[in-house]
Coordinates of C-alpha atoms in Angstrom, one line a residue:
Chain A
X289 CA 22.5 39.1 60.3
X290 CA 22.1 35.7 62.0
X291 CA 23.2 35.6 65.5
X292 CA 26.0 33.1 65.0
X293 CA 27.3 35.2 62.1
X294 CA 27.3 38.3 64.3
X295 CA 29.5 36.6 66.9
X296 CA 31.9 35.3 64.2
X297 CA 32.0 38.8 62.6
X298 CA 33.3 40.2 65.8
X299 CA 36.1 37.5 66.0
X300 CA 37.6 38.2 62.6
X301 CA 40.6 40.5 62.6
X302 CA 41.0 43.4 60.2
X303 CA 42.2 42.6 56.7
X304 CA 42.1 38.8 57.3
X305 CA 42.1 36.4 54.3
X306 CA 38.9 34.4 54.8
X307 CA 37.4 31.3 53.2
X308 CA 33.7 30.7 54.0
X309 CA 32.5 27.2 53.4
X310 CA 28.8 27.1 52.6
X311 CA 28.6 30.8 52.6
X312 CA 24.9 31.0 51.7
X313 CA 23.8 34.4 50.5
X314 CA 27.1 35.9 51.4
X315 CA 25.9 38.1 54.2
X316 CA 28.9 37.4 56.4
X317 CA 31.5 38.0 53.7
X318 CA 29.7 41.1 52.6
X319 CA 29.8 42.5 56.2
X320 CA 33.4 41.5 56.7
X321 CA 34.4 43.1 53.4
X322 CA 32.6 46.3 54.4
X323 CA 33.6 46.5 58.1
X324 CA 37.0 44.8 58.2
X325 CA 38.4 45.0 54.6
X326 CA 38.5 41.2 54.6
X327 CA 39.5 39.5 51.4
X328 CA 37.7 36.4 51.0
X329 CA 35.8 33.8 49.0
X330 CA 32.7 31.8 49.7
X331 CA 32.1 28.2 48.5
X332 CA 28.5 27.3 47.9
X333 CA 26.4 24.9 45.9
X334 CA 22.9 26.4 46.3
X335 CA 22.0 28.2 43.1
X336 CA 20.0 30.9 44.9
X337 CA 22.8 31.5 47.4
X338 CA 25.3 31.8 44.5
X339 CA 23.2 34.4 42.6
X340 CA 22.6 36.4 45.8
X341 CA 26.4 36.5 46.5
X342 CA 27.1 37.6 42.9
X343 CA 24.5 40.2 43.0
X344 CA 25.9 41.7 46.2
X345 CA 29.5 41.6 45.0
X346 CA 30.7 38.7 47.2
X347 CA 33.2 36.4 45.5
X348 CA 31.5 32.9 45.5
X349 CA 32.7 29.8 43.9
X350 CA 30.4 27.0 43.0
X351 CA 32.1 24.1 44.7
X352 CA 30.9 21.1 46.8
X353 CA 32.8 21.0 50.1
X354 CA 32.4 17.2 50.1
X355 CA 34.6 17.0 47.0
X356 CA 37.4 18.4 49.1
X357 CA 39.5 21.5 48.9
X358 CA 42.3 20.1 46.6
X359 CA 42.3 23.2 44.5
X360 CA 43.4 25.3 47.4
X361 CA 47.0 25.5 48.6
X362 CA 48.2 24.9 52.1
X363 CA 48.0 28.0 54.3
X364 CA 46.2 30.0 51.6
X365 CA 43.9 31.6 54.2
X366 CA 44.1 33.1 57.7
X367 CA 40.7 31.8 58.6
X368 CA 38.3 29.2 57.3
X369 CA 34.7 29.6 58.4
X370 CA 31.9 27.1 58.2
X371 CA 28.5 27.8 59.7
X372 CA 25.6 25.4 59.7
X373 CA 27.2 23.0 57.2
X374 CA 29.2 20.6 59.4
X375 CA 26.2 18.3 60.0
X376 CA 25.4 18.0 56.3
X377 CA 28.9 16.9 55.3
X378 CA 29.8 13.3 54.2
X379 CA 32.9 13.2 56.4
X380 CA 33.0 16.2 58.8
X381 CA 36.3 15.0 60.2
X382 CA 38.0 15.0 56.9
X383 CA 36.6 18.4 56.1
X384 CA 38.0 19.7 59.4
X385 CA 41.4 18.4 58.4
X386 CA 41.1 20.1 55.0
X387 CA 40.0 23.4 56.7
X388 CA 43.1 23.4 58.9
X389 CA 45.3 22.5 56.0
X390 CA 44.2 25.6 53.9
X391 CA 43.8 27.9 56.9
X392 CA 45.6 28.6 60.1
X393 CA 42.5 28.8 62.1
X394 CA 39.0 27.8 61.6
X395 CA 35.6 28.7 63.0
X396 CA 32.8 26.2 63.0
X397 CA 29.2 26.7 64.0
X398 CA 26.7 23.9 64.1
X399 CA 23.5 22.9 65.9
X400 CA 24.1 21.1 69.3
X401 CA 22.1 17.9 69.2
X402 CA 22.4 17.6 73.0
X403 CA 20.4 20.8 73.5
X404 CA 17.7 20.1 76.2
X405 CA 14.8 20.6 73.8
X406 CA 16.2 18.0 71.5
X407 CA 16.7 15.6 74.4
X408 CA 13.1 16.2 75.4
X409 CA 11.9 15.5 71.9
X410 CA 13.8 12.2 71.6
X411 CA 13.7 11.2 75.3
X412 CA 10.1 11.9 76.1
X413 CA 8.3 11.9 72.8
X414 CA 10.6 9.3 71.3
X415 CA 10.8 11.2 68.1
X416 CA 13.6 12.8 66.1
X417 CA 14.0 16.4 67.2
X418 CA 12.6 19.2 65.1
X419 CA 13.5 22.7 66.1
X420 CA 14.4 26.1 65.0
X421 CA 18.0 25.0 64.5
X422 CA 17.0 21.6 63.1
X423 CA 13.9 22.3 61.1
X424 CA 13.7 19.2 58.9
X425 CA 11.9 15.9 59.3
X426 CA 14.1 12.8 59.6
X427 CA 13.4 11.7 56.1
X428 CA 14.2 14.9 54.2
X429 CA 16.9 16.4 56.4
X430 CA 20.2 17.2 54.8
X431 CA 21.7 16.9 58.3
X432 CA 23.3 13.4 58.2
X433 CA 26.0 13.9 60.9
X434 CA 24.5 15.5 63.9
X435 CA 26.8 15.9 66.9
X436 CA 26.9 17.6 70.3
X437 CA 29.0 20.4 71.7
X438 CA 30.9 17.7 73.7
X439 CA 31.3 15.4 70.7
X440 CA 33.0 18.1 68.7
X441 CA 35.3 19.1 71.5
X442 CA 36.3 15.4 71.8
X443 CA 37.0 15.2 68.0
X444 CA 39.3 18.2 68.3
X445 CA 41.1 16.7 71.3
X446 CA 41.4 13.3 69.4
X447 CA 43.0 15.2 66.5
X448 CA 45.3 17.1 68.8
X449 CA 43.8 20.4 67.8
X450 CA 43.9 23.5 69.9
X451 CA 40.5 24.9 70.9
X452 CA 41.0 28.7 71.1
X453 CA 37.4 29.4 72.1
X454 CA 34.2 27.5 72.4
X455 CA 30.7 28.9 73.0
X456 CA 27.1 27.9 72.9
X457 CA 24.1 30.1 72.5
X458 CA 20.4 29.9 72.1
X459 CA 19.1 30.7 68.7
X460 CA 20.1 34.3 69.2
X461 CA 23.5 33.5 70.7
X462 CA 22.7 35.6 73.8
X463 CA 24.8 34.6 76.7
X464 CA 22.8 33.0 79.5
X465 CA 24.0 31.7 82.9
X466 CA 22.6 28.3 82.3
X467 CA 24.5 27.8 79.0
X468 CA 27.7 28.8 80.7
X469 CA 27.2 26.3 83.4
X470 CA 25.9 23.4 81.3
X471 CA 26.8 24.3 77.7
X472 CA 26.1 20.8 76.3
X473 CA 22.6 20.8 77.7
X474 CA 21.6 24.4 77.4
X475 CA 23.3 25.6 74.2
X476 CA 21.2 25.4 71.1
X477 CA 24.1 26.1 68.7
X478 CA 27.8 25.5 69.2
X479 CA 30.7 27.6 67.9
X480 CA 34.3 26.5 68.0
X481 CA 37.5 28.4 67.2
X482 CA 40.2 25.8 66.5
X483 CA 43.8 25.9 65.3
X484 CA 46.2 23.3 64.4
X485 CA 48.2 21.5 67.1
X486 CA 51.2 23.6 68.0
X487 CA 54.2 22.0 66.4
Chain B
X76 CA 11.2 38.2 11.7
X77 CA 7.6 39.3 12.6
X78 CA 6.2 42.6 11.5
X79 CA 6.9 44.2 14.8
X80 CA 10.2 44.1 16.8
X81 CA 10.1 42.3 20.2
X82 CA 9.9 44.8 23.1
X83 CA 13.1 43.4 24.6
X84 CA 15.1 43.8 21.4
X85 CA 17.6 46.5 20.7
X86 CA 15.6 46.9 17.5
X87 CA 17.1 47.8 14.1
X88 CA 20.8 48.3 14.1
X89 CA 23.3 49.5 11.5
X90 CA 26.9 48.4 11.4
X91 CA 29.5 51.1 11.4
X92 CA 33.1 51.1 10.2
X93 CA 36.1 52.7 11.8
X94 CA 39.3 53.1 9.8
X95 CA 42.7 53.3 11.4
X96 CA 45.8 54.7 9.8
X97 CA 48.2 54.1 12.7
X98 CA 50.2 50.9 11.9
X99 CA 49.4 47.9 14.2
X100 CA 52.5 45.8 15.1
X101 CA 51.4 42.2 15.4
X102 CA 52.8 39.5 17.7
X103 CA 53.9 37.5 14.7
X104 CA 56.3 40.3 13.7
X105 CA 54.3 41.8 10.8
X106 CA 52.7 45.2 10.8
X107 CA 49.3 46.1 9.5
X108 CA 49.8 49.6 8.1
X109 CA 46.1 50.5 8.1
X110 CA 42.9 48.6 8.7
X111 CA 39.2 48.9 9.3
X112 CA 37.0 47.5 12.1
X113 CA 33.3 47.0 11.5
X114 CA 31.2 47.3 14.7
X115 CA 27.7 47.8 16.1
X116 CA 26.6 49.6 19.2
X117 CA 23.5 49.3 21.3
X118 CA 22.2 51.6 24.0
X119 CA 23.6 55.1 24.8
X120 CA 27.0 56.1 26.0
X121 CA 26.4 58.2 29.1
X122 CA 28.0 61.6 29.8
X123 CA 30.6 60.1 32.1
X124 CA 31.5 57.6 29.4
X125 CA 31.6 54.8 32.0
X126 CA 28.8 52.6 30.9
X127 CA 30.4 50.9 27.9
X128 CA 30.6 47.1 27.6
X129 CA 32.7 45.4 25.0
X130 CA 31.5 42.1 23.5
X131 CA 34.2 39.8 22.2
X132 CA 33.1 37.2 19.6
X133 CA 34.0 33.5 19.3
X134 CA 35.5 31.5 16.4
X135 CA 32.8 32.1 13.8
X136 CA 31.1 35.2 15.4
X137 CA 31.0 38.7 14.2
X138 CA 29.9 42.2 15.2
X139 CA 26.1 41.5 14.8
X140 CA 25.4 40.4 18.4
X141 CA 21.9 41.8 18.9
X142 CA 18.9 43.3 17.1
X143 CA 18.0 43.1 13.4
X144 CA 19.6 44.6 10.4
X145 CA 16.3 44.9 8.6
X146 CA 12.7 43.8 9.1
X147 CA 13.3 40.9 6.7
X148 CA 15.9 39.3 8.9
X149 CA 14.9 35.8 10.0
X150 CA 17.0 35.8 13.1
X151 CA 18.5 38.5 15.4
X152 CA 22.1 38.9 16.3
X153 CA 24.0 35.9 17.8
X154 CA 23.7 36.9 21.4
X155 CA 20.3 38.5 21.3
X156 CA 19.2 36.3 24.2
X157 CA 21.5 38.3 26.6
X158 CA 21.7 41.8 25.1
X159 CA 18.7 44.2 25.1
X160 CA 16.4 46.2 27.3
X161 CA 16.0 44.4 30.6
X162 CA 18.2 41.5 29.5
X163 CA 21.5 40.4 31.3
X164 CA 23.4 43.1 29.4
X165 CA 20.7 45.7 29.9
X166 CA 21.0 48.2 27.1
X167 CA 18.9 50.7 29.1
X168 CA 22.0 51.0 31.3
X169 CA 24.9 49.9 29.3
X170 CA 26.3 51.1 26.0
X171 CA 27.3 47.9 24.1
X172 CA 30.1 47.8 21.6
X173 CA 30.4 44.6 19.4
X174 CA 33.0 44.3 16.6
X175 CA 34.2 41.9 14.0
X176 CA 37.8 41.1 14.8
X177 CA 40.7 41.7 12.4
X178 CA 41.2 38.8 10.1
X179 CA 37.4 38.3 10.0
X180 CA 35.2 38.0 7.0
X181 CA 32.3 40.2 8.0
X182 CA 33.6 43.6 7.1
X183 CA 36.7 44.1 9.2
X184 CA 40.1 44.0 7.4
X185 CA 40.9 40.4 6.7
X186 CA 42.2 37.9 4.1
X187 CA 39.7 39.1 1.5
X188 CA 40.8 42.8 1.9
X189 CA 43.3 44.4 -0.4
X190 CA 46.9 44.2 0.7
X191 CA 48.2 47.8 0.2
X192 CA 51.7 46.5 -0.7
X193 CA 50.6 44.2 -3.5
X194 CA 47.2 45.8 -4.5
X195 CA 45.8 42.3 -4.5
X196 CA 43.7 40.5 -1.9
X197 CA 45.7 39.3 1.1
X198 CA 44.5 35.8 0.8
X199 CA 46.8 33.3 2.7
X200 CA 49.3 36.1 3.2
X201 CA 47.1 37.9 5.7
X202 CA 49.1 37.8 8.9
X203 CA 48.2 35.3 11.5
X204 CA 46.4 37.2 14.4
X205 CA 46.8 36.5 18.1
X206 CA 44.3 37.2 20.8
X207 CA 46.7 39.9 22.0
X208 CA 46.6 41.5 18.5
X209 CA 42.8 41.6 18.6
X210 CA 42.7 43.1 22.0
X211 CA 45.2 45.8 20.9
X212 CA 43.0 46.7 18.0
X213 CA 39.9 46.6 20.2
X214 CA 41.6 49.1 22.5
X215 CA 42.1 51.4 19.6
X216 CA 38.5 51.2 18.7
X217 CA 37.7 52.1 22.3
X218 CA 40.0 55.2 22.0
X219 CA 38.1 56.1 18.8
X220 CA 34.7 55.9 20.6
X221 CA 36.1 57.9 23.6
X222 CA 35.9 55.0 26.0
X223 CA 38.7 55.2 28.5
X224 CA 37.5 52.3 30.6
X225 CA 34.9 49.6 29.9
X226 CA 32.4 48.8 32.6
X227 CA 32.8 45.2 31.5
X228 CA 34.5 43.2 28.8
X229 CA 32.5 40.1 28.1
X230 CA 33.0 37.1 25.9
X231 CA 32.3 33.4 25.4
X232 CA 34.6 30.7 24.1
X233 CA 37.4 32.4 22.1
X234 CA 35.7 35.6 23.2
X235 CA 36.5 34.7 26.9
X236 CA 40.2 34.5 26.0
X237 CA 40.0 38.1 24.7
X238 CA 38.5 39.1 28.0
X239 CA 41.4 37.5 29.9
X240 CA 43.8 39.3 27.6
X241 CA 42.1 42.6 28.3
X242 CA 42.3 42.1 32.1
X243 CA 46.1 41.3 31.7
X244 CA 47.1 43.8 29.0
X245 CA 44.9 46.8 29.9
X246 CA 44.0 46.3 33.6
X247 CA 43.2 50.0 34.0
X248 CA 40.8 50.0 31.2
X249 CA 38.5 47.2 32.3
X250 CA 36.3 47.5 35.4
X251 CA 34.8 43.9 35.2
X252 CA 35.5 40.8 33.2
X253 CA 33.0 38.1 32.2
X254 CA 34.5 34.9 30.9
X255 CA 32.0 32.3 29.7
X256 CA 32.5 28.7 28.5
X257 CA 36.2 29.5 27.9
X258 CA 39.6 28.1 28.8
X259 CA 42.9 29.7 29.7
X260 CA 44.5 27.6 26.9
X261 CA 43.5 24.9 24.5
X262 CA 44.1 21.2 25.4
X263 CA 45.9 18.9 23.0
X264 CA 42.5 17.5 22.1
X265 CA 41.2 21.0 21.2
X266 CA 44.2 21.7 19.0
X267 CA 43.8 18.3 17.4
X268 CA 40.2 19.1 16.4
X269 CA 41.3 22.5 15.0
X270 CA 44.1 20.8 13.0
X271 CA 41.6 18.3 11.5
X272 CA 39.4 21.3 10.5
X273 CA 42.4 23.1 9.0
X274 CA 43.4 20.0 7.0
X275 CA 39.9 19.6 5.7
X276 CA 40.1 23.1 4.2
X277 CA 43.7 23.0 3.0
X278 CA 43.3 19.6 1.3
X279 CA 40.3 20.8 -0.7
X280 CA 41.5 21.1 -4.4
X281 CA 39.5 24.4 -4.6
X282 CA 41.7 25.9 -1.8
X283 CA 44.7 26.6 -4.1
X284 CA 47.0 27.3 -1.1
X285 CA 44.6 30.0 0.0
X286 CA 44.5 31.8 -3.4
X287 CA 41.0 30.5 -4.2
X288 CA 39.6 33.9 -4.9
X289 CA 42.1 34.5 -7.7
X290 CA 41.2 31.1 -9.1
X291 CA 37.5 31.9 -8.9
X292 CA 36.9 29.0 -6.6
X293 CA 35.6 28.5 -3.0
X294 CA 36.9 25.6 -0.9
X295 CA 33.3 24.7 0.0
X296 CA 33.9 21.0 0.7
X297 CA 36.8 21.8 3.1
X298 CA 34.9 24.5 4.9
X299 CA 31.9 22.3 5.1
X300 CA 33.9 19.5 6.7
X301 CA 35.6 21.9 9.0
X302 CA 32.2 23.1 10.2
X303 CA 30.8 19.7 10.6
X304 CA 33.7 18.7 12.8
X305 CA 33.5 21.9 14.8
X306 CA 29.7 21.6 15.2
X307 CA 30.0 18.1 16.8
X308 CA 32.3 19.6 19.5
X309 CA 29.8 22.4 20.1
X310 CA 27.0 20.1 21.0
X311 CA 26.8 17.5 23.7
X312 CA 26.2 13.8 23.1
X313 CA 23.0 14.3 25.1
X314 CA 21.7 17.2 23.0
X315 CA 22.5 15.5 19.7
X316 CA 20.7 12.4 21.0
X317 CA 17.7 14.3 22.2
X318 CA 17.5 16.3 18.9
X319 CA 18.0 13.5 16.5
X320 CA 18.4 10.2 18.2
X321 CA 18.8 7.5 15.5
X322 CA 15.9 9.0 13.5
X323 CA 16.0 8.3 9.8
X324 CA 15.0 10.7 7.1
X325 CA 12.9 8.1 5.4
X326 CA 11.4 5.1 7.1
X327 CA 14.0 2.6 6.0
X328 CA 17.7 2.0 5.6
X329 CA 19.0 2.4 2.0
X330 CA 22.2 0.5 2.3
X331 CA 24.0 3.3 0.7
X332 CA 26.0 6.4 1.5
X333 CA 23.5 9.1 1.0
X334 CA 22.0 10.9 3.9
X335 CA 20.0 8.4 6.0
X336 CA 20.1 9.6 9.6
X337 CA 18.7 13.0 10.6
X338 CA 21.9 13.9 12.3
X339 CA 23.8 13.5 9.0
X340 CA 21.3 15.7 7.3
X341 CA 21.6 18.3 10.0
X342 CA 25.4 18.4 10.0
X343 CA 25.5 18.6 6.2
X344 CA 23.1 21.5 6.3
X345 CA 25.2 23.2 8.9
X346 CA 28.3 22.7 6.9
X347 CA 26.6 23.8 3.6
X348 CA 25.3 27.0 5.1
X349 CA 28.6 27.8 6.7
X350 CA 30.7 27.1 3.5
X351 CA 28.8 29.7 1.6
X352 CA 29.0 32.4 4.3
X353 CA 32.4 32.1 5.9
X354 CA 35.9 32.7 4.5
X355 CA 38.3 29.7 4.5
X356 CA 41.4 31.8 5.3
X357 CA 39.6 33.5 8.1
X358 CA 38.7 30.1 9.6
X359 CA 42.3 29.0 9.4
X360 CA 43.5 32.2 11.1
X361 CA 40.8 32.1 13.9
X362 CA 41.7 28.5 14.8
X363 CA 45.4 29.5 15.0
X364 CA 44.5 32.4 17.4
X365 CA 42.8 29.9 19.6
X366 CA 45.7 27.4 19.5
X367 CA 48.3 30.0 20.3
X368 CA 46.6 31.6 23.3
X369 CA 48.5 30.5 26.5
X370 CA 49.2 33.4 28.9
X371 CA 50.6 31.1 31.5
X372 CA 53.4 29.9 29.1
X373 CA 55.0 33.3 29.4
X374 CA 55.2 32.8 33.1
X375 CA 56.7 29.3 33.3
X376 CA 53.2 27.8 33.2
X377 CA 52.0 29.7 36.2
X378 CA 48.6 31.1 35.3
X379 CA 48.2 33.0 38.6
X380 CA 51.4 34.8 37.8
X381 CA 50.1 35.7 34.3
X382 CA 46.9 37.0 35.9
X383 CA 48.7 39.1 38.5
X384 CA 48.3 42.4 36.6
X385 CA 44.5 42.1 36.5
X386 CA 42.6 44.5 38.8
X387 CA 39.0 43.8 38.1
X388 CA 36.4 41.3 39.5
X389 CA 35.8 38.3 37.3
X390 CA 32.7 36.3 36.6
X391 CA 33.5 32.8 35.2
X392 CA 30.7 30.6 33.9
X393 CA 30.9 27.1 32.5
X394 CA 28.3 24.5 31.4
X395 CA 28.1 21.0 32.7
X396 CA 27.9 19.2 29.3
X397 CA 30.4 21.5 27.5
X398 CA 33.2 19.0 26.4
X399 CA 34.9 21.5 24.1
X400 CA 35.9 23.8 27.0
X401 CA 34.7 21.6 29.8
X402 CA 34.1 23.0 33.4
X403 CA 37.5 21.9 34.7
X404 CA 39.1 24.3 32.2
X405 CA 37.1 27.1 33.8
X406 CA 38.1 25.8 37.3
X407 CA 41.7 26.1 36.3
X408 CA 41.1 29.7 35.6
X409 CA 39.1 30.2 38.8
X410 CA 41.7 28.5 40.9
X411 CA 44.5 30.7 39.3
X412 CA 42.4 33.8 40.0
X413 CA 42.0 32.8 43.6
X414 CA 45.6 32.1 44.0
X415 CA 46.3 35.5 42.6
X416 CA 43.9 37.1 45.1
X417 CA 41.5 38.4 42.4
X418 CA 37.8 38.8 43.1
X419 CA 36.1 36.0 41.2
X420 CA 32.8 34.3 41.2
X421 CA 32.2 31.0 39.4
X422 CA 29.0 29.2 38.4
X423 CA 28.7 25.9 36.7
X424 CA 25.4 25.9 34.8
X425 CA 23.5 22.7 34.4
X426 CA 22.7 22.6 30.7
X427 CA 22.3 19.7 28.2
X428 CA 23.4 21.9 25.3
X429 CA 27.2 21.5 25.4
X430 CA 29.5 24.4 24.4
X431 CA 26.6 26.0 22.5
X432 CA 24.8 26.6 25.8
X433 CA 26.6 29.9 26.2
X434 CA 24.4 31.3 23.3
X435 CA 21.1 29.9 24.5
X436 CA 18.5 31.2 26.9
X437 CA 18.7 29.5 30.4
X438 CA 17.1 30.7 33.6
X439 CA 20.0 30.1 35.9
X440 CA 22.6 31.4 33.4
X441 CA 20.5 34.5 33.0
X442 CA 20.2 35.0 36.8
X443 CA 23.9 34.7 37.4
X444 CA 24.9 36.8 34.4
X445 CA 22.2 39.4 35.0
X446 CA 23.0 39.5 38.7
X447 CA 26.6 40.2 38.0
X448 CA 25.8 42.9 35.5
X449 CA 23.3 44.5 38.0
X450 CA 26.1 44.7 40.5
X451 CA 28.3 46.3 37.9
X452 CA 25.7 48.9 37.2
X453 CA 25.2 49.5 40.9
X454 CA 28.8 50.0 41.6
X455 CA 29.2 52.4 38.8
X456 CA 26.0 54.1 39.8
X457 CA 24.7 53.8 36.2
X458 CA 21.3 55.3 35.6
X459 CA 18.9 54.3 32.9
X460 CA 20.1 56.1 29.8
X461 CA 17.0 55.6 27.7

């Protein structure tokens, strides 16, 4: 399993009700169902991802996150997960609102644009970064809303959300002293656990 | 039909008939004292009897879903694209049962059968059937075949409604549900189209209030019109346009009312063929079964509550250009299943062919459907039986 998914896997409590936005081939949901008796659904629009989910017995719904989650009731899920999709959304801020409407807590993983290699790419070479976590060229990338570890934290604070946990990692999400000291500079991917503001 | 059978065909098949003497109480209050169901099977029932799949047919469907009746057949069964060795419903693993529903006109007891009370054909007095009645009779057929629990119950359109009914009425007897191009209930527009079709039949002078057989007539004009109307709703604007455009049969306009456009010719042909092969009373009855189906109505409009008894995983498939049972109707069902915490997967297949797409070969539809069925086979640890 992908490193960020492994970390998320460990965070999910037994028997939780989970919604996975952009669930891909369903690897995370399949592991959660097997190891933690999680009940959940994935939303996906990629045909190959959908077929892979169906074939492995993961509940997957063909639904575009950008169209909203109107079909899902408030508080329907314990946890809403979204990995590697935030940066490809039309309005990430609105999706975040929707996620915290349908779920009590959400986990979001995305590539940190402020990662030092990206900075070097842009700062020294003067070109849009291409890396393991951002593999596309500027003209064909689906990633239209790139952000940094610090940006996302700021968005959460602006919205009055509670950040339960925030981490960065390299591609393999291995902890490293440098990323603990300077997460915005040394983290290649960012992961946030966020809940609604306490009322 | 070529001289040899295609390798991925179930081959030559022979319909069978099961007779039932146990009275069947119907939703409308009447009782069928005895009845017959005609059905076909493909593949082999395994020793554990857990590899059976039930196919539920749509409005004008029947038991002949796959294979050929004889080497002279021009076309195979109506769902041959998806039933056969190596196909989505793989007959090397599954034992497929496909029947003609009660009230049908392809061999099962219906309006043309003899009413034991009067010793004349039932005609218009054949009781109106509901989806629930059909499923009840299908369960009895399963009993007869020694099938306690189906590995999957599968259907498109009206067949999809029967699948839903199975999941609600016999949750312990269905391990998986596949609901294709269906709806949890008809819209006002759907009912309106059905009513126009019914009026076309009932206003045909040859209909004789449904006693046409005794009058030695066939309400062909009515049936033809009903089919033409229905057929328009099965195709998409796009597929009609692509197939016919504004093409003329001859190279000029005739300023008259004979067939001029190719689409007119096509519809008339469809209607003519149908009017000589389908029974008018059956058509009326089948459209009523469609109109009446509304499981949510019994639960104050709450479809999730209606689906609460279901225990099986669902696959729901819709087609983008289907305007008869459009994708939002499938979404209604999917949302209700999610609200009811039922395992469900949903795919919206991009097809230009409208409602009819559920019958036609399509790579992504095949991948989704086949993928689901492979998972069913894996979960039940089904071996190849042939």
